[in-house]
Amino acid sequence: TFDPRNADVGLPTLLPFLLFPKQVDWIDFVIRKWRERRPGLCEKSRDMGVTWEAVALSCTLCLFHDGVAIGFGSRKAEYVDDIGNMKAILPKARMFMDHLPEEFRGGFVSWRDSPKMLVSIPDTGSQITGEGGDDVGRGDRKTIYFNDEEAHHPRQDLVAAALSQTTNCLISMSSVRGMNNLFAQKRWGGKIEVFIFDWRDDPRKDEAWYKKQCEDLDPVVVAQEIDRD
């Protein structure tokens, strides 16, 4: 994984992706939802590594299963793929694949098999694709579809309609943005299984870290971005 904040204190910016226990639980949750052919929802505090997890899991499923098709959607296309920009989703997939030992890459060659909005595994024929905007997933079919930062999309009703027949396993992932949005309605509606990623689940963070956030940030920002309120 990649964290440029480490450069401030002289630590490596490229880090082994060692999962903490709650991240392992989230992987199990997604795989169970896939096997059940059911949707799932992940409500999260910021900076929990969920997007990295989704990317790493997607690459792994594509390496080990023939004909898998996994989709990623977000409110803007540049948040899904902007080649070379690690803020976007699919550059994380390219980085994950490029750092595997060559014999584990399934024949993947980055310059050949990952044009914009696509990561393709030659040996299995499996693919990861990306889209942005209101019509993500429309007319397509996916094994799993990850809808990233769903609560922050300005037209969630259009996205829900576009994705309604795309996959049996839609994984909605987001930090919170109040109650007046479809993500919040799904999260509190009782019809979909919810996985919660709280900041206390992250072993890198403790009460001293939280106290500093409360001192440095506006209380509303702390409530929304950290406390999921």
mmCIF file of C-alpha atoms in Angstrom:
data_model
loop_
_atom_site.group_PDB
_atom_site.id
_atom_site.type_symbol
_atom_site.label_atom_id
_atom_site.label_comp_id
_atom_site.label_asym_id
_atom_site.label_seq_id
_atom_site.Cartn_x
_atom_site.Cartn_y
_atom_site.Cartn_z
ATOM 1 C CA THR A 1 0.000 0.000 0.000
ATOM 2 C CA PHE A 2 1.005 3.649 -0.320
ATOM 3 C CA ASP A 3 0.903 6.467 2.238
ATOM 4 C CA PRO A 4 2.710 9.708 1.329
ATOM 5 C CA ARG A 5 2.083 11.085 4.844
ATOM 6 C CA ASN A 6 4.977 8.916 6.033
ATOM 7 C CA ALA A 7 7.413 11.069 4.072
ATOM 8 C CA ASP A 8 6.934 13.836 6.659
ATOM 9 C CA VAL A 9 8.686 11.779 9.328
ATOM 10 C CA GLY A 10 11.160 9.866 7.193
ATOM 11 C CA LEU A 11 9.250 6.583 7.062
ATOM 12 C CA PRO A 12 8.719 4.511 3.883
ATOM 13 C CA THR A 13 5.760 5.563 1.743
ATOM 14 C CA LEU A 14 5.437 2.036 0.285
ATOM 15 C CA LEU A 15 4.264 -0.352 2.988
ATOM 16 C CA PRO A 16 3.476 -4.072 3.257
ATOM 17 C CA PHE A 17 -0.308 -4.441 3.303
ATOM 18 C CA LEU A 18 -0.673 -6.287 6.609
ATOM 19 C CA LEU A 19 -4.334 -6.502 7.548
ATOM 20 C CA PHE A 20 -5.500 -5.804 11.082
ATOM 21 C CA PRO A 21 -8.264 -8.063 12.469
ATOM 22 C CA LYS A 22 -11.247 -5.894 11.499
ATOM 23 C CA GLN A 23 -9.939 -5.696 7.928
ATOM 24 C CA VAL A 24 -9.814 -9.493 7.820
ATOM 25 C CA ASP A 25 -13.419 -9.528 9.037
ATOM 26 C CA TRP A 26 -14.389 -7.176 6.200
ATOM 27 C CA ILE A 27 -12.794 -9.467 3.591
ATOM 28 C CA ASP A 28 -14.792 -12.366 5.057
ATOM 29 C CA PHE A 29 -17.946 -10.220 4.954
ATOM 30 C CA VAL A 30 -17.561 -9.385 1.254
ATOM 31 C CA ILE A 31 -16.778 -12.973 0.264
ATOM 32 C CA ARG A 32 -19.802 -14.199 2.234
ATOM 33 C CA LYS A 33 -22.060 -11.645 0.529
ATOM 34 C CA TRP A 34 -20.703 -12.761 -2.861
ATOM 35 C CA ARG A 35 -21.410 -16.419 -2.098
ATOM 36 C CA GLU A 36 -24.867 -15.579 -0.752
ATOM 37 C CA ARG A 37 -25.528 -13.475 -3.886
ATOM 38 C CA ARG A 38 -26.673 -10.634 -1.645
ATOM 39 C CA PRO A 39 -25.759 -6.943 -1.271
ATOM 40 C CA GLY A 40 -23.873 -5.510 1.687
ATOM 41 C CA LEU A 41 -23.126 -2.082 3.109
ATOM 42 C CA CYS A 42 -19.993 -0.757 4.791
ATOM 43 C CA GLU A 43 -20.250 2.356 6.968
ATOM 44 C CA LYS A 44 -16.785 3.580 7.836
ATOM 45 C CA SER A 45 -14.695 6.164 9.565
ATOM 46 C CA ARG A 46 -12.181 7.848 7.313
ATOM 47 C CA ASP A 47 -8.741 6.337 6.674
ATOM 48 C CA MET A 48 -9.639 2.710 7.372
ATOM 49 C CA GLY A 49 -8.088 1.247 4.210
ATOM 50 C CA VAL A 50 -11.382 -0.028 2.814
ATOM 51 C CA THR A 51 -10.707 1.008 -0.784
ATOM 52 C CA TRP A 52 -7.288 -0.642 -0.693
ATOM 53 C CA GLU A 53 -8.923 -3.779 0.697
ATOM 54 C CA ALA A 54 -11.563 -3.820 -2.028
ATOM 55 C CA VAL A 55 -8.879 -3.438 -4.683
ATOM 56 C CA ALA A 56 -6.619 -6.137 -3.253
ATOM 57 C CA LEU A 57 -9.532 -8.559 -2.853
ATOM 58 C CA SER A 58 -10.699 -7.842 -6.417
ATOM 59 C CA CYS A 59 -7.258 -8.533 -7.872
ATOM 60 C CA THR A 60 -6.976 -11.748 -5.869
ATOM 61 C CA LEU A 61 -10.399 -13.020 -6.934
ATOM 62 C CA CYS A 62 -9.521 -12.256 -10.555
ATOM 63 C CA LEU A 63 -6.231 -14.134 -10.242
ATOM 64 C CA PHE A 64 -7.860 -17.265 -8.779
ATOM 65 C CA HIS A 65 -11.170 -17.456 -10.666
ATOM 66 C CA ASP A 66 -11.931 -17.628 -14.380
ATOM 67 C CA GLY A 67 -14.345 -15.147 -15.881
ATOM 68 C CA VAL A 68 -14.788 -12.891 -12.857
ATOM 69 C CA ALA A 69 -15.903 -9.332 -13.625
ATOM 70 C CA ILE A 70 -15.640 -6.778 -10.823
ATOM 71 C CA GLY A 71 -16.788 -3.176 -11.107
ATOM 72 C CA PHE A 72 -15.900 0.001 -9.240
ATOM 73 C CA GLY A 73 -18.023 3.123 -9.392
ATOM 74 C CA SER A 74 -17.797 6.602 -7.920
ATOM 75 C CA ARG A 75 -19.363 9.997 -8.439
ATOM 76 C CA LYS A 76 -16.597 11.164 -10.775
ATOM 77 C CA ALA A 77 -14.597 9.176 -13.314
ATOM 78 C CA GLU A 78 -11.297 10.678 -12.150
ATOM 79 C CA TYR A 79 -11.900 9.222 -8.689
ATOM 80 C CA VAL A 80 -12.061 5.749 -10.253
ATOM 81 C CA ASP A 81 -9.123 5.962 -12.649
ATOM 82 C CA ASP A 82 -6.560 8.653 -13.257
ATOM 83 C CA ILE A 83 -3.453 6.820 -14.419
ATOM 84 C CA GLY A 84 -0.554 7.495 -12.080
ATOM 85 C CA ASN A 85 -2.685 9.279 -9.467
ATOM 86 C CA MET A 86 -2.883 7.116 -6.346
ATOM 87 C CA LYS A 87 -5.967 8.961 -5.101
ATOM 88 C CA ALA A 88 -7.979 7.080 -7.715
ATOM 89 C CA ILE A 89 -9.040 3.452 -7.310
ATOM 90 C CA LEU A 90 -7.603 1.529 -10.260
ATOM 91 C CA PRO A 91 -4.020 2.835 -9.886
ATOM 92 C CA LYS A 92 -4.080 0.986 -6.562
ATOM 93 C CA ALA A 93 -4.926 -2.214 -8.455
ATOM 94 C CA ARG A 94 -2.021 -1.686 -10.855
ATOM 95 C CA MET A 95 0.306 -1.119 -7.920
ATOM 96 C CA PHE A 96 -0.964 -4.259 -6.171
ATOM 97 C CA MET A 97 -0.408 -6.350 -9.304
ATOM 98 C CA ASP A 98 3.002 -4.860 -10.104
ATOM 99 C CA HIS A 99 4.305 -5.670 -6.622
ATOM 100 C CA LEU A 100 3.337 -9.333 -6.733
ATOM 101 C CA PRO A 101 6.089 -11.756 -7.701
ATOM 102 C CA GLU A 102 5.968 -12.147 -11.474
ATOM 103 C CA GLU A 103 4.956 -15.808 -11.313
ATOM 104 C CA PHE A 104 1.844 -14.854 -9.285
ATOM 105 C CA ARG A 105 0.532 -12.172 -11.669
ATOM 106 C CA GLY A 106 -1.490 -14.431 -13.960
ATOM 107 C CA GLY A 107 0.358 -13.188 -17.045
ATOM 108 C CA PHE A 108 -0.485 -9.559 -16.186
ATOM 109 C CA VAL A 109 1.744 -6.904 -17.760
ATOM 110 C CA SER A 110 0.770 -3.421 -16.634
ATOM 111 C CA TRP A 111 1.376 -1.473 -19.849
ATOM 112 C CA ARG A 112 -0.493 -4.057 -21.932
ATOM 113 C CA ASP A 113 -3.300 -5.244 -19.658
ATOM 114 C CA SER A 114 -4.408 -2.088 -17.837
ATOM 115 C CA PRO A 115 -5.507 0.743 -20.094
ATOM 116 C CA LYS A 116 -7.696 3.406 -18.532
ATOM 117 C CA MET A 117 -10.659 2.030 -16.554
ATOM 118 C CA LEU A 118 -9.524 -1.594 -16.934
ATOM 119 C CA VAL A 119 -7.286 -4.173 -15.235
ATOM 120 C CA SER A 120 -7.332 -7.514 -17.055
ATOM 121 C CA ILE A 121 -5.789 -10.864 -16.029
ATOM 122 C CA PRO A 122 -4.775 -12.798 -19.176
ATOM 123 C CA ASP A 123 -4.545 -16.262 -17.596
ATOM 124 C CA THR A 124 -8.104 -16.219 -16.182
ATOM 125 C CA GLY A 125 -9.890 -13.792 -18.482
ATOM 126 C CA SER A 126 -11.089 -11.938 -15.391
ATOM 127 C CA GLN A 127 -11.369 -8.154 -15.311
ATOM 128 C CA ILE A 128 -11.743 -5.159 -13.043
ATOM 129 C CA THR A 129 -13.424 -2.146 -14.636
ATOM 130 C CA GLY A 130 -14.296 1.344 -13.453
ATOM 131 C CA GLU A 131 -16.936 3.977 -14.139
ATOM 132 C CA GLY A 132 -17.995 7.370 -12.839
ATOM 133 C CA GLY A 133 -21.193 9.396 -12.825
ATOM 134 C CA ASP A 134 -24.909 8.726 -12.540
ATOM 135 C CA ASP A 135 -25.196 5.715 -14.886
ATOM 136 C CA VAL A 136 -22.511 3.438 -13.447
ATOM 137 C CA GLY A 137 -23.241 -0.221 -14.181
ATOM 138 C CA ARG A 138 -26.157 0.364 -16.526
ATOM 139 C CA GLY A 139 -26.242 -2.273 -19.276
ATOM 140 C CA ASP A 140 -23.404 -4.212 -17.639
ATOM 141 C CA ARG A 141 -23.159 -7.396 -15.556
ATOM 142 C CA LYS A 142 -20.697 -7.865 -12.698
ATOM 143 C CA THR A 143 -19.721 -10.563 -10.212
ATOM 144 C CA ILE A 144 -19.281 -7.932 -7.500
ATOM 145 C CA TYR A 145 -19.749 -4.175 -7.763
ATOM 146 C CA PHE A 146 -18.130 -1.773 -5.282
ATOM 147 C CA ASN A 147 -19.852 1.620 -5.095
ATOM 148 C CA ASP A 148 -17.324 3.900 -3.423
ATOM 149 C CA GLU A 149 -18.234 6.839 -1.126
ATOM 150 C CA GLU A 150 -21.889 6.326 -1.970
ATOM 151 C CA ALA A 151 -23.234 8.834 0.578
ATOM 152 C CA HIS A 152 -21.362 11.650 -1.155
ATOM 153 C CA HIS A 153 -22.836 11.092 -4.618
ATOM 154 C CA PRO A 154 -25.210 13.985 -5.418
ATOM 155 C CA ARG A 155 -27.730 11.777 -7.289
ATOM 156 C CA GLN A 156 -27.834 8.465 -5.457
ATOM 157 C CA ASP A 157 -31.304 7.604 -6.741
ATOM 158 C CA LEU A 158 -30.046 7.543 -10.341
ATOM 159 C CA VAL A 159 -27.082 5.389 -9.362
ATOM 160 C CA ALA A 160 -29.336 2.947 -7.496
ATOM 161 C CA ALA A 161 -31.548 2.568 -10.559
ATOM 162 C CA ALA A 162 -28.564 2.087 -12.879
ATOM 163 C CA LEU A 163 -27.041 -0.589 -10.613
ATOM 164 C CA SER A 164 -30.294 -2.378 -9.788
ATOM 165 C CA GLN A 165 -29.791 -5.223 -12.289
ATOM 166 C CA THR A 166 -26.001 -5.120 -12.665
ATOM 167 C CA THR A 167 -24.927 -7.537 -9.943
ATOM 168 C CA ASN A 168 -26.180 -9.882 -7.248
ATOM 169 C CA CYS A 169 -23.528 -8.506 -4.890
ATOM 170 C CA LEU A 170 -23.490 -4.719 -4.655
ATOM 171 C CA ILE A 171 -21.158 -3.533 -1.907
ATOM 172 C CA SER A 172 -21.966 0.044 -0.886
ATOM 173 C CA MET A 173 -19.016 1.696 0.886
ATOM 174 C CA SER A 174 -18.987 5.169 2.403
ATOM 175 C CA SER A 175 -18.203 7.508 5.210
ATOM 176 C CA VAL A 176 -21.360 9.246 6.422
ATOM 177 C CA ARG A 177 -23.004 12.475 5.312
ATOM 178 C CA GLY A 178 -26.027 12.984 7.521
ATOM 179 C CA MET A 179 -29.359 11.199 7.162
ATOM 180 C CA ASN A 180 -30.826 12.902 4.092
ATOM 181 C CA ASN A 181 -29.427 10.499 1.509
ATOM 182 C CA LEU A 182 -30.092 7.028 0.138
ATOM 183 C CA PHE A 183 -26.968 5.509 1.690
ATOM 184 C CA ALA A 184 -28.168 6.485 5.177
ATOM 185 C CA GLN A 185 -31.651 5.198 4.419
ATOM 186 C CA LYS A 186 -30.226 1.836 3.356
ATOM 187 C CA ARG A 187 -27.903 1.727 6.347
ATOM 188 C CA TRP A 188 -30.764 2.303 8.839
ATOM 189 C CA GLY A 189 -33.545 0.588 6.866
ATOM 190 C CA GLY A 190 -32.967 -2.907 8.229
ATOM 191 C CA LYS A 191 -33.063 -4.616 4.826
ATOM 192 C CA ILE A 192 -29.329 -4.932 4.155
ATOM 193 C CA GLU A 193 -26.530 -6.342 6.294
ATOM 194 C CA VAL A 194 -24.267 -3.581 7.591
ATOM 195 C CA PHE A 195 -20.550 -3.805 8.343
ATOM 196 C CA ILE A 196 -19.209 -1.002 10.554
ATOM 197 C CA PHE A 197 -15.603 0.184 10.469
ATOM 198 C CA ASP A 198 -15.092 2.394 13.519
ATOM 199 C CA TRP A 199 -11.854 4.264 14.137
ATOM 200 C CA ARG A 200 -11.396 2.214 17.327
ATOM 201 C CA ASP A 201 -11.000 -0.879 15.136
ATOM 202 C CA ASP A 202 -7.731 0.551 13.792
ATOM 203 C CA PRO A 203 -4.766 -0.471 15.998
ATOM 204 C CA ARG A 204 -2.832 2.580 14.766
ATOM 205 C CA LYS A 205 -5.280 4.864 16.598
ATOM 206 C CA ASP A 206 -5.916 5.344 20.311
ATOM 207 C CA GLU A 207 -7.579 7.822 22.652
ATOM 208 C CA ALA A 208 -4.594 10.166 22.448
ATOM 209 C CA TRP A 209 -4.961 10.225 18.649
ATOM 210 C CA TYR A 210 -8.695 10.922 18.998
ATOM 211 C CA LYS A 211 -8.119 13.702 21.510
ATOM 212 C CA LYS A 212 -5.740 15.398 19.073
ATOM 213 C CA GLN A 213 -8.334 15.174 16.294
ATOM 214 C CA CYS A 214 -10.879 16.826 18.599
ATOM 215 C CA GLU A 215 -8.408 19.593 19.400
ATOM 216 C CA ASP A 216 -7.411 20.238 15.777
ATOM 217 C CA LEU A 217 -10.691 19.805 13.880
ATOM 218 C CA ASP A 218 -14.145 21.336 13.893
ATOM 219 C CA PRO A 219 -16.568 19.273 16.055
ATOM 220 C CA VAL A 220 -18.874 18.656 13.093
ATOM 221 C CA VAL A 221 -15.956 17.324 11.055
ATOM 222 C CA VAL A 222 -14.944 15.015 13.905
ATOM 223 C CA ALA A 223 -18.523 13.791 14.273
ATOM 224 C CA GLN A 224 -18.974 13.047 10.567
ATOM 225 C CA GLU A 225 -15.555 11.898 9.392
ATOM 226 C CA ILE A 226 -14.347 10.059 12.493
ATOM 227 C CA ASP A 227 -17.356 9.230 14.698
ATOM 228 C CA ARG A 228 -19.693 8.328 11.794
ATOM 229 C CA ASP A 229 -22.388 10.535 13.351
#
